[in-house]
XYZ file of N, CA and C in Angstrom:
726
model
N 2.664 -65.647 -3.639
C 1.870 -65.349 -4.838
C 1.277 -63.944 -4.710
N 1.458 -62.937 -5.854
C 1.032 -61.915 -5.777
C -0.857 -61.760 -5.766
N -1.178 -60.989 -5.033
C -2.906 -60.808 -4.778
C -3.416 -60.468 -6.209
N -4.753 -60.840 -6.785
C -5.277 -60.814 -7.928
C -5.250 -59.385 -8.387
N -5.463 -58.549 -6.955
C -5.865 -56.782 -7.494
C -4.790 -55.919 -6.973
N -3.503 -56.561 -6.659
C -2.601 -55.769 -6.130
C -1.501 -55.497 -7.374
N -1.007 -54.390 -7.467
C -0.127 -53.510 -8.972
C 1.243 -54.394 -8.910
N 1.870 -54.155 -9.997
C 2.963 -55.331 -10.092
C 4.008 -54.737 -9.805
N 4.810 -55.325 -9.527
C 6.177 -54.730 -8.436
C 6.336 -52.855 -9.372
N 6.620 -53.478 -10.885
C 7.858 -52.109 -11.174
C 6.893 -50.874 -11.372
N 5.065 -51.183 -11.189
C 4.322 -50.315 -11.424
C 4.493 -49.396 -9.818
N 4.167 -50.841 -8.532
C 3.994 -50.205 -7.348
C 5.606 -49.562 -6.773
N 6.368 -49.976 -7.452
C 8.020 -49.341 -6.765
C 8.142 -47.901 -7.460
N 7.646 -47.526 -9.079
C 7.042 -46.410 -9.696
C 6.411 -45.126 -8.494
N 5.416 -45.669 -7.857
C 3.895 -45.286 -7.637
C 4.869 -44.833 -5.727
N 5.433 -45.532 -5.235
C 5.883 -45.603 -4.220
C 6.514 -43.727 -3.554
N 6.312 -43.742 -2.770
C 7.026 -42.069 -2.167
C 8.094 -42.698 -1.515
N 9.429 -42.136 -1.738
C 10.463 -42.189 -1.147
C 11.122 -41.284 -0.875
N 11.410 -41.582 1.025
C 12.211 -40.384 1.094
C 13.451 -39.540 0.788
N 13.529 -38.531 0.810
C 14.639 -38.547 0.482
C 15.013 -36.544 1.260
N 16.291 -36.006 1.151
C 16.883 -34.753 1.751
C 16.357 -33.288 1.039
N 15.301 -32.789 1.539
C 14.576 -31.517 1.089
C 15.865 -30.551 0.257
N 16.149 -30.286 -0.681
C 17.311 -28.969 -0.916
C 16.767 -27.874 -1.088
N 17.011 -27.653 0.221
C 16.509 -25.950 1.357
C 17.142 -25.326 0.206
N 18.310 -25.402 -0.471
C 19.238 -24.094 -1.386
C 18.155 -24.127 -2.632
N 17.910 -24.881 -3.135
C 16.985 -25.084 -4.706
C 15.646 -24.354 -3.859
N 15.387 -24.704 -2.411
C 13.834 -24.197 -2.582
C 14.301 -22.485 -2.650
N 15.325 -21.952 -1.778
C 15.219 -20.573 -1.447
C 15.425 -19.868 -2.823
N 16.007 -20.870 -3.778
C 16.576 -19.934 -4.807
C 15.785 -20.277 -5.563
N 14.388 -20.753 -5.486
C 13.456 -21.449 -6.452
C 12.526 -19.459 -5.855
N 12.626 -19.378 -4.004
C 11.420 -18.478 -4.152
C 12.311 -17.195 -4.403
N 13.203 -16.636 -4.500
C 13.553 -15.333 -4.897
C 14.155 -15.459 -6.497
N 13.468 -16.166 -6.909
C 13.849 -16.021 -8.671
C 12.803 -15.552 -8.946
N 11.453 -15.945 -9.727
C 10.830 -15.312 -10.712
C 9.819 -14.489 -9.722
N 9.511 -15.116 -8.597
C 8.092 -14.123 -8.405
C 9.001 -12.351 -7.890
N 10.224 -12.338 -7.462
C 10.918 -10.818 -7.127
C 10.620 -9.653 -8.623
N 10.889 -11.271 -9.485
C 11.303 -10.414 -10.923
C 10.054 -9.813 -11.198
N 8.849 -10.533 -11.344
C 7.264 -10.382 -11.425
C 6.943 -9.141 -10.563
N 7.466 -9.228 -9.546
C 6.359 -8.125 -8.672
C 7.643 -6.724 -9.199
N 8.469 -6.469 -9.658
C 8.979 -5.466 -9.615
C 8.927 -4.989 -11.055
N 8.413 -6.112 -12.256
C 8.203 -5.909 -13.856
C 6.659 -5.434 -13.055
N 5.848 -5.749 -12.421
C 4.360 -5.245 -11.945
C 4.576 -3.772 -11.859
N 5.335 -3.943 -10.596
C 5.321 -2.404 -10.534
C 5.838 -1.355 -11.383
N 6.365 -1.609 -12.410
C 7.116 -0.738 -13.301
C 6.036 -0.211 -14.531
N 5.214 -1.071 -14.056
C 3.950 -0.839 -15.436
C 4.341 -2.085 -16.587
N 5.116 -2.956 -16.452
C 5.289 -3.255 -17.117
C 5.295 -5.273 -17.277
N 3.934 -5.788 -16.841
C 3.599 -7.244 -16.794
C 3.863 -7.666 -17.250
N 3.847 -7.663 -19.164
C 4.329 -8.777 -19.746
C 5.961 -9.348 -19.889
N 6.660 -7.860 -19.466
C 8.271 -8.222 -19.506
C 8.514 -9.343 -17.917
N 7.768 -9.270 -17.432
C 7.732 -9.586 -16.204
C 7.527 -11.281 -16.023
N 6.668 -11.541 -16.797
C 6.385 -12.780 -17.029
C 7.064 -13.356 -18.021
N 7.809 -12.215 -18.851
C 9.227 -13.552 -19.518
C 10.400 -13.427 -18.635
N 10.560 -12.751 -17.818
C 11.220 -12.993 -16.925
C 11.159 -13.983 -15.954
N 10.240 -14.333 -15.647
C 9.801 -14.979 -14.461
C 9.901 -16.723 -15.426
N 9.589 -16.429 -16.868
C 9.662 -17.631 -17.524
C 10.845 -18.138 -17.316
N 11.263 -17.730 -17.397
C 13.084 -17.742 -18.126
C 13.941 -18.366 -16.605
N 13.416 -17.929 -15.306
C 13.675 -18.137 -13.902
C 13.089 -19.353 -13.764
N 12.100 -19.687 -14.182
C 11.491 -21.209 -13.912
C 11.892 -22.136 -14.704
N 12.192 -21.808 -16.240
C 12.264 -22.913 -17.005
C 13.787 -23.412 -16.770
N 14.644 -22.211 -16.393
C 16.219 -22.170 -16.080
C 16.098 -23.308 -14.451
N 15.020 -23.278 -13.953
C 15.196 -23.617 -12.568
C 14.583 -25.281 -12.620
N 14.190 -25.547 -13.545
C 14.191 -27.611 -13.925
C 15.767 -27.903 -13.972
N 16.508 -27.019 -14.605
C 17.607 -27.577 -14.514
C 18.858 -27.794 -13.452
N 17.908 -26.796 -12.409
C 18.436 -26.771 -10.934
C 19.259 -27.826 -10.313
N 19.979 -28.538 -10.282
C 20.219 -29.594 -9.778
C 21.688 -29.824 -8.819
N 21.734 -30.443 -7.708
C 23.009 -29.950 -6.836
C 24.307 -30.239 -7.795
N 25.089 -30.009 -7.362
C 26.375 -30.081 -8.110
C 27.410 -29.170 -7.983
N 28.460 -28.824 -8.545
C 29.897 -27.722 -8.391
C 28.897 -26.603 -9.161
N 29.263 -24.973 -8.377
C 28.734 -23.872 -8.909
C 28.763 -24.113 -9.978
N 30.497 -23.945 -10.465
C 30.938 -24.138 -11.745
C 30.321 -24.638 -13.012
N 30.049 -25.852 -12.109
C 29.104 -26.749 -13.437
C 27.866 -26.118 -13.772
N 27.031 -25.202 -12.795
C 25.583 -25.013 -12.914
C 25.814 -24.043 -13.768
N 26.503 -23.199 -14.466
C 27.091 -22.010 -15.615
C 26.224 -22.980 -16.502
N 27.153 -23.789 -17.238
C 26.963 -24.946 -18.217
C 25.402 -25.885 -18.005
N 25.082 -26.120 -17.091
C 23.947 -26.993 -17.187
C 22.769 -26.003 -16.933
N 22.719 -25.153 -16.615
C 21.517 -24.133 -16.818
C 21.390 -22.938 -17.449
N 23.083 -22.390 -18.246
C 23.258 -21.409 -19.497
C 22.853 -22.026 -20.371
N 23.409 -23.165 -20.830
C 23.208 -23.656 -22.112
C 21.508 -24.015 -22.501
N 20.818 -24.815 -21.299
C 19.614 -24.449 -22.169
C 18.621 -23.387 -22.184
N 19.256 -22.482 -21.509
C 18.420 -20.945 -20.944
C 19.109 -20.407 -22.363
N 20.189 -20.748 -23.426
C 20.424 -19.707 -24.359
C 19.539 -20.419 -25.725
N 19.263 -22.145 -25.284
C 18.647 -22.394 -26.413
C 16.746 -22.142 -26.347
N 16.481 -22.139 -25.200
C 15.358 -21.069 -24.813
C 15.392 -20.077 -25.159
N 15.805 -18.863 -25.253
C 16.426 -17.864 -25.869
C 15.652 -17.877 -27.270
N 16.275 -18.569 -28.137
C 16.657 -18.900 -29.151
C 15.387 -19.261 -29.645
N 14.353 -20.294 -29.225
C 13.386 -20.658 -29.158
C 12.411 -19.899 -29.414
N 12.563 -18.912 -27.933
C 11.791 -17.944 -28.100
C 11.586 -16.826 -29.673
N 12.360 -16.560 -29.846
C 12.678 -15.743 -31.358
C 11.980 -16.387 -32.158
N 12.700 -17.876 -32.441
C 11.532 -18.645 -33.369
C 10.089 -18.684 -33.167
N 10.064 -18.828 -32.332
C 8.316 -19.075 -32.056
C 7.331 -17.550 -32.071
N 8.732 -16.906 -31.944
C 7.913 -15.175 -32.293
C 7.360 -15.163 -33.702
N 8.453 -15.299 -34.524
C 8.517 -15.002 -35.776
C 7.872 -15.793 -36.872
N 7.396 -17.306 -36.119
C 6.787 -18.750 -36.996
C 5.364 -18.199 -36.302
N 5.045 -17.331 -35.237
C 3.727 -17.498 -34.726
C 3.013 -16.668 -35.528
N 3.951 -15.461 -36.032
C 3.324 -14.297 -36.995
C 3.221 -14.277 -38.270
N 3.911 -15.378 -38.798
C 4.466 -15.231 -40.344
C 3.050 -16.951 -40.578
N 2.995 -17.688 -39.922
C 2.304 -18.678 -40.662
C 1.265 -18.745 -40.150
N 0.010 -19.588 -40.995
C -1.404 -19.896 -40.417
C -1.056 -21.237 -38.904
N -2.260 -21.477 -38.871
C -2.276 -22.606 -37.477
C -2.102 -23.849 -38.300
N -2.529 -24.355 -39.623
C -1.945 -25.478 -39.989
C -0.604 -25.702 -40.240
N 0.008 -24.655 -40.899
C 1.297 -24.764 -41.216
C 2.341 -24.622 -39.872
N 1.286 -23.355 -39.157
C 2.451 -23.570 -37.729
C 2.541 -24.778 -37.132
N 1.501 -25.752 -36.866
C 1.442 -26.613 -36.223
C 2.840 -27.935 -36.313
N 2.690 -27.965 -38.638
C 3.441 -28.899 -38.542
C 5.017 -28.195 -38.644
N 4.841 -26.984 -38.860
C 6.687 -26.585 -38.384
C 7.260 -27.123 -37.166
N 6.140 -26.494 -36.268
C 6.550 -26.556 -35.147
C 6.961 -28.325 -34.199
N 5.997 -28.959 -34.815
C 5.695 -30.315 -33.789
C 6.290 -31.633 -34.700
N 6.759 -31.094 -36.341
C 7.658 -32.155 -37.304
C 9.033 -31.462 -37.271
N 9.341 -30.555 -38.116
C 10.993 -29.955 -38.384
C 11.191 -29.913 -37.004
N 10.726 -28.730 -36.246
C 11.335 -28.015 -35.139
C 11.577 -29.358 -34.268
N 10.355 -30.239 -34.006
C 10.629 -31.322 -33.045
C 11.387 -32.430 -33.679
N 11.712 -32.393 -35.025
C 13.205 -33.549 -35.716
C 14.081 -33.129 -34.854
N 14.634 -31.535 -34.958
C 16.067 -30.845 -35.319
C 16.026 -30.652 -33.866
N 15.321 -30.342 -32.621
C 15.481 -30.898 -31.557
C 15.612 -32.158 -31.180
N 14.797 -33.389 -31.220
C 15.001 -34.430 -30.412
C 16.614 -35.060 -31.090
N 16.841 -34.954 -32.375
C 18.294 -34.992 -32.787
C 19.451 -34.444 -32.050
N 19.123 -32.941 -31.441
C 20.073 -32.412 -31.094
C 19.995 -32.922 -29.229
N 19.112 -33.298 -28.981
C 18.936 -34.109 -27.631
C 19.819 -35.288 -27.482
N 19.922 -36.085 -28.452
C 21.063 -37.383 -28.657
C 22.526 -37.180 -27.728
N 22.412 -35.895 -28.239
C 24.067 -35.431 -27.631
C 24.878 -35.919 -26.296
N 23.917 -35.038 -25.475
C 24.542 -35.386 -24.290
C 23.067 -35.241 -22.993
N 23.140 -34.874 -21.922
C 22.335 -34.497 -20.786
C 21.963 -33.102 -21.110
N 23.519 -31.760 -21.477
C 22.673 -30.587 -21.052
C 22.077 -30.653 -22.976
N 22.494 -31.311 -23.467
C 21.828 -31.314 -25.262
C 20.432 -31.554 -25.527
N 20.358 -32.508 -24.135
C 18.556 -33.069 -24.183
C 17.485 -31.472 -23.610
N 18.586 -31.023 -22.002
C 17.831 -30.426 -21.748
C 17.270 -28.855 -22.480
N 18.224 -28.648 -23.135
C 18.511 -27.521 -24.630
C 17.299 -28.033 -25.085
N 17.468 -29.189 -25.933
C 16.971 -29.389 -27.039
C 15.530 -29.573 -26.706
N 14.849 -29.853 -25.611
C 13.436 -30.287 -24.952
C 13.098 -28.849 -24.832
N 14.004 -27.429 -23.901
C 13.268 -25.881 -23.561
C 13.584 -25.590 -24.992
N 13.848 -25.759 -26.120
C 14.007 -24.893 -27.412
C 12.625 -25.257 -27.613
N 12.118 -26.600 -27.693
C 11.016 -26.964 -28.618
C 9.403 -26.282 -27.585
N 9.657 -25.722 -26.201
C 9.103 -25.679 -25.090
C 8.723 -24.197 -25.562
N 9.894 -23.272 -25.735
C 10.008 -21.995 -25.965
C 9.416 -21.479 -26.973
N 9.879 -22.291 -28.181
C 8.968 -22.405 -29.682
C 7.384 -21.863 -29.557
N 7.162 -23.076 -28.792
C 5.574 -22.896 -28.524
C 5.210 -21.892 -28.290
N 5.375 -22.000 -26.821
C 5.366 -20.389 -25.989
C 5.064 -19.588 -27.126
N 6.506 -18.919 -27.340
C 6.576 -17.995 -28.523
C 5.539 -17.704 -29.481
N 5.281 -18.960 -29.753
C 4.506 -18.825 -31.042
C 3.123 -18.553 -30.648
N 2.405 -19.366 -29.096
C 0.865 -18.815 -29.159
C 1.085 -18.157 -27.717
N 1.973 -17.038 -27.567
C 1.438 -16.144 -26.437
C 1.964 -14.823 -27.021
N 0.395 -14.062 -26.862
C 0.268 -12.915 -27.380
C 0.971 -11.604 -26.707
N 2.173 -11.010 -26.961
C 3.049 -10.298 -25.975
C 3.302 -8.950 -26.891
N 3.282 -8.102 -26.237
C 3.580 -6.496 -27.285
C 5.208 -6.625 -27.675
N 6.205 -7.321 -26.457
C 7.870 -7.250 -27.350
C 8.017 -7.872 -28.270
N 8.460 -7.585 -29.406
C 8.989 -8.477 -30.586
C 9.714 -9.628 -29.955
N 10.228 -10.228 -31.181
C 11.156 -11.688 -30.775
C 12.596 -11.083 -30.026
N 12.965 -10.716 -30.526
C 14.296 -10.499 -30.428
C 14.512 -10.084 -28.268
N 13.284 -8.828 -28.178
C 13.512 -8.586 -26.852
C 12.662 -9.969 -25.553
N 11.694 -10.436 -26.619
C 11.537 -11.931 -25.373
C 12.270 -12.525 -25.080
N 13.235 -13.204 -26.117
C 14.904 -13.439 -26.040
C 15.113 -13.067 -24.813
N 15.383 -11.725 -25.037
C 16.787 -10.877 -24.359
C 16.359 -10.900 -23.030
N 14.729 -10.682 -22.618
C 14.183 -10.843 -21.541
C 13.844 -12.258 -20.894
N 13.567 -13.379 -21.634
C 14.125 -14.759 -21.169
C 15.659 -15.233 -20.527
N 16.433 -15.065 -21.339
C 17.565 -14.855 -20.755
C 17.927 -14.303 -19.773
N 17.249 -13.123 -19.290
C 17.663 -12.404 -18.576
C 17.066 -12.748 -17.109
N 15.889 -13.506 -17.322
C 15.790 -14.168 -15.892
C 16.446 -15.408 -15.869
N 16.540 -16.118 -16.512
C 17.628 -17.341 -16.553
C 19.075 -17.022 -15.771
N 19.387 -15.496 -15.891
C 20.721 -15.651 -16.069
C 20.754 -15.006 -13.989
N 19.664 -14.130 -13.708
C 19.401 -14.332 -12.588
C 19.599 -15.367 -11.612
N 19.067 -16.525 -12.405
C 18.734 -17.900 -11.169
C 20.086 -18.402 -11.047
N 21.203 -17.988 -11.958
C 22.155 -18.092 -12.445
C 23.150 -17.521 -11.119
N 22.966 -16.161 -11.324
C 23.503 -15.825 -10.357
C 23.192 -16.019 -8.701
N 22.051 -16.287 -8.334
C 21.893 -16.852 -6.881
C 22.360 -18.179 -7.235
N 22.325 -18.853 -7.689
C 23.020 -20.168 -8.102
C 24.622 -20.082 -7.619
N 25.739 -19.001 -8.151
C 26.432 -18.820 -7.699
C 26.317 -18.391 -6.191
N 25.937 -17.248 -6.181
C 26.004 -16.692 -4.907
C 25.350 -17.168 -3.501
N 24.590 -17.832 -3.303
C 23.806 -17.999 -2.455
C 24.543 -19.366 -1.905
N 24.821 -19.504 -0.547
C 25.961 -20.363 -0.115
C 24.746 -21.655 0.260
N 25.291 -23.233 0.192
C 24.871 -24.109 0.708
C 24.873 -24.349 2.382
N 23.986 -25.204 3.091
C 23.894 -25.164 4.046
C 25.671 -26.009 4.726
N 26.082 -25.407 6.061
C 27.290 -25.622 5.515
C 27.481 -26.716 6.924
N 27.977 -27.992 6.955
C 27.820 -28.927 7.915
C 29.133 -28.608 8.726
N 29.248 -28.146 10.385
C 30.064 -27.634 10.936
C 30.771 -28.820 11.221
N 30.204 -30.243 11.226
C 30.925 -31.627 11.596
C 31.762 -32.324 10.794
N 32.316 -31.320 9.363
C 32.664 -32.190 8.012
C 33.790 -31.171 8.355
N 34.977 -31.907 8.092
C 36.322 -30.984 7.872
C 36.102 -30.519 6.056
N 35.984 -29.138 6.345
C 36.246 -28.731 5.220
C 37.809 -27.989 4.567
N 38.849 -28.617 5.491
C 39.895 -27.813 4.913
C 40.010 -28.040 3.392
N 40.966 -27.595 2.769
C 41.365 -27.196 0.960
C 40.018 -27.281 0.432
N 38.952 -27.645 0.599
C 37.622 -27.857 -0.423
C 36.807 -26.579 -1.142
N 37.066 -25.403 -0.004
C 36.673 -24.146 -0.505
C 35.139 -23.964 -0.826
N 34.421 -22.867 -1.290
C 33.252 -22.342 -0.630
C 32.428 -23.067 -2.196
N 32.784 -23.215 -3.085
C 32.251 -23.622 -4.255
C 31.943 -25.566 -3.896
N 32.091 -25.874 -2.627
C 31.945 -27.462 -3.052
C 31.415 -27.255 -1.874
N 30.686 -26.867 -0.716
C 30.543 -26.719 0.462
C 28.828 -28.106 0.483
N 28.052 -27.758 -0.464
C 26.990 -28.536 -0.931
C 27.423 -29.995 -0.968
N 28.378 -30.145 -2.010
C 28.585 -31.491 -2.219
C 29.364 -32.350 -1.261
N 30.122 -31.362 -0.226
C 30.630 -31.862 1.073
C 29.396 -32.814 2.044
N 28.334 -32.142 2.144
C 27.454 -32.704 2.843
C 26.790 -33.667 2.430
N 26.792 -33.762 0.961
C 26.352 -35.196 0.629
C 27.062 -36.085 0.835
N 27.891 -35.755 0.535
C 29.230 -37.233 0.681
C 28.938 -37.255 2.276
N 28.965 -36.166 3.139
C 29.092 -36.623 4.600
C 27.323 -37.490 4.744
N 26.418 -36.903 4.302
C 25.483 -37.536 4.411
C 25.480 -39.567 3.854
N 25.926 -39.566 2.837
C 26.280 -40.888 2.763
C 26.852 -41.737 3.596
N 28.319 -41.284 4.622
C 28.738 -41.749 5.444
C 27.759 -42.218 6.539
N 27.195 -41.290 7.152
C 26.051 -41.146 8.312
C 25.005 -42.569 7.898
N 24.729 -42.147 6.947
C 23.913 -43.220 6.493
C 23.804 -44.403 6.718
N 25.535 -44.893 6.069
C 25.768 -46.059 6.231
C 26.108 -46.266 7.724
N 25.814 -45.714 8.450
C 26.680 -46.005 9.896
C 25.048 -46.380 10.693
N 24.109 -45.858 10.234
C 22.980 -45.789 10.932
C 22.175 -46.741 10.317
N 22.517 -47.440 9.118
C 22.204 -49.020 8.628
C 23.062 -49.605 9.453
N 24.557 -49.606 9.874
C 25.147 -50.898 9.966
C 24.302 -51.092 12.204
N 23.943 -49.903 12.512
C 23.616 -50.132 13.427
C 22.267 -50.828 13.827
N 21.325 -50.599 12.520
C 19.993 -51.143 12.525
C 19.994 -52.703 11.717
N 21.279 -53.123 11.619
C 21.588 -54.855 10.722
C 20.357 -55.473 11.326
N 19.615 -56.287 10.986
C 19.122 -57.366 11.271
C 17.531 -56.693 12.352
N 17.703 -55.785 11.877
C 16.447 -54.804 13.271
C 15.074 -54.551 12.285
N 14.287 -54.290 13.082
C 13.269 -53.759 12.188
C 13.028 -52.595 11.641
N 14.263 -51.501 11.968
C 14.772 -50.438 10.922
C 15.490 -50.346 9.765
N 15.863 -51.739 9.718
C 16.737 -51.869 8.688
C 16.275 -51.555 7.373
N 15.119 -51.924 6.702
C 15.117 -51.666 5.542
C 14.890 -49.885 5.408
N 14.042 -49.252 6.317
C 13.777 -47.814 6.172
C 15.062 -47.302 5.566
N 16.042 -47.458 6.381
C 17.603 -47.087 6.916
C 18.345 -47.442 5.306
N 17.727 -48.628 4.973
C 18.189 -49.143 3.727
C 17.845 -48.083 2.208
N 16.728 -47.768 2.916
C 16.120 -46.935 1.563
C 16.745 -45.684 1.730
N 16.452 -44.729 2.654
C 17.558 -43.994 3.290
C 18.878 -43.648 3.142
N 19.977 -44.697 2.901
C 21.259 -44.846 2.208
C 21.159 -44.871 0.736
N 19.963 -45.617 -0.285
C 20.205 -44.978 -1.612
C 19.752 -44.136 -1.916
N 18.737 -42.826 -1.378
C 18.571 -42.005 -1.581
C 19.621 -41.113 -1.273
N 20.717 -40.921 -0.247
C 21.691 -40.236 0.033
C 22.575 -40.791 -0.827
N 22.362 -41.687 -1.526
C 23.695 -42.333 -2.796
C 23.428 -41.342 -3.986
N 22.093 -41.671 -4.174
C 21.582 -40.598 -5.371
C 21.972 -39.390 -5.387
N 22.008 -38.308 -4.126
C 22.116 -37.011 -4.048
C 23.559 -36.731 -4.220
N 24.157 -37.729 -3.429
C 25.723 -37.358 -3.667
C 26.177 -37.807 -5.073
N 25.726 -38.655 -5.842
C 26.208 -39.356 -7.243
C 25.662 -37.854 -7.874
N 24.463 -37.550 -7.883
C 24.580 -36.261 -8.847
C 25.146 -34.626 -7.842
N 25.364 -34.740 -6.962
C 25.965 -33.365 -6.626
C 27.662 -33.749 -7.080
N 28.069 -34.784 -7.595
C 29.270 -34.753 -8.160
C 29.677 -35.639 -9.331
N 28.701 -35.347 -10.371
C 28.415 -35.471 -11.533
C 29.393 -34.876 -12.477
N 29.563 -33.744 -11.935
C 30.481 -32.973 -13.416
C 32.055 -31.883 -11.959
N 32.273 -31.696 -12.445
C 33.898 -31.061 -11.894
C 34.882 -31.926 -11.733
N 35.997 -31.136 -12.830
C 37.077 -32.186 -12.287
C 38.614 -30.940 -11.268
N 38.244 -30.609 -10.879
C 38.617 -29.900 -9.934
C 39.949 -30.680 -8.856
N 40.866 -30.815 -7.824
C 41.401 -31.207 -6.898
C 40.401 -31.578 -6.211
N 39.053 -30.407 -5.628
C 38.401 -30.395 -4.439
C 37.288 -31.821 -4.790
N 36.798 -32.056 -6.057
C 36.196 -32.582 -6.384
C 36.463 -33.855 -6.281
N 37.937 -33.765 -7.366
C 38.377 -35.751 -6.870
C 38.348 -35.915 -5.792
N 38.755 -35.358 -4.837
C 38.659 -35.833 -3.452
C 37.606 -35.978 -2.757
N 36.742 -35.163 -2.883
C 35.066 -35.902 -2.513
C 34.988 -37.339 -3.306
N 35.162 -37.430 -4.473
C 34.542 -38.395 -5.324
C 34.860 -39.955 -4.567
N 36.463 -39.431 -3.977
C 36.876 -40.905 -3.784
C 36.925 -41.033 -2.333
């Protein structure tokens, strides 16, 4: 029987910390995205470009998530262009209308014609959630560039995180045969190897009093590898998958 003052399972399994594999690559490319961009828009004389830069690097960097390079083009262009996009609007609705009328543009139409366009798919939600994000922004932060160059300067740190995204190599496991898999799947190699490990270090703790840790342990390494191979259909890819 559950205790009178103790939380109910799906609140306390909610509420619960679970462990799970730090991604050293998301943190390094989390710290040389916006604050490089910031301190060098600082030094140029020039702060506020600096801080849509640095926007554009953070809001691009929720969508961070392991997976094929390839794929991260698509899951962090697409809503870094409807951010973009956002931004403009929210320039141009912040200057042209009062605070009543902005309010309901912004939080009725704008938030219809987004959460609609969220229906779509995963990167449609995440589009459609930084458009209505950007809007805002746009509309109540007071900045000397017109719309058009917050845009161009949102984007332009987006497209940064973009490129260490490509470039910046995953940690690379010397114990995983990586022949044919090549330098673009090197990440998702180690999850899959991490899953293996996993299960080998449950089947050794069966019936022990490590077992459940070990247990939790294996679906968190299920999780990481199910989304680091989420999207590519590649050779290198099916063959992780299966």
């Amino acid at each position: 029987m559950r205790r009178p003052h103790s939380l109910p399972p799906w609140l306390s399994h909610a509420l619960r910390a679970q462990r799970a594999p730090v991604p050293w690559p998301a943190v390094v490319r989390g710290a040389l995205a916006g604050g490089p961009l910031l301190l060098v828009a600082v030094a140029a004389g020039r702060p506020s470009s600096g801080v849509l830069l640095a926007l554009g690097t953070l809001l691009a960097g929720v969508n961070d998530r392991p997976g094929p390079r390839l794929a991260a083009v698509s899951r962090l262009g697409g809503p870094a262009l409807a951010g973009a996009l956002g931004m403009t609007v929210g320039s141009l609705v912040g200057g042209a209308l009062p605070t009543g009328a902005l309010m309901a543009c912004v939080f009725a139409v704008l938030g219809l014609v987004g959460g609609a366009f969220s229906a779509v798919g995963p990167i449609a939600s995440s589009s459609g959630t930084q458009f209505l994000v950007t809007v805002a922004i746009g509309a109540g932060m007071p900045l000397p560039e017109p719309g058009w160059q917050r845009a161009l300067l949102f984007a332009g740190g987006a497209a940064w995180l973009i490129l260490l995204r490509l470039l910046l190599p995953s940690p690379v496991r010397t114990n995983v045969r990586t022949k044919g898999l090549g330098y673009l799947y090197d990440g998702e190699r180690a999850a899959v190897a991490s899953v293996y490990e996993a299960v080998a270090r449950l089947l050794d703790a069966a019936g022990g009093p490590e077992a459940q840790a070990r247990r939790v342990a294996l679906t968190a390494a299920l999780d990481q590898a199910q989304d680091a191979l989420r999207r590519g259909r590649s050779k290198a890819s099916l063959r992780l998958r299966r």
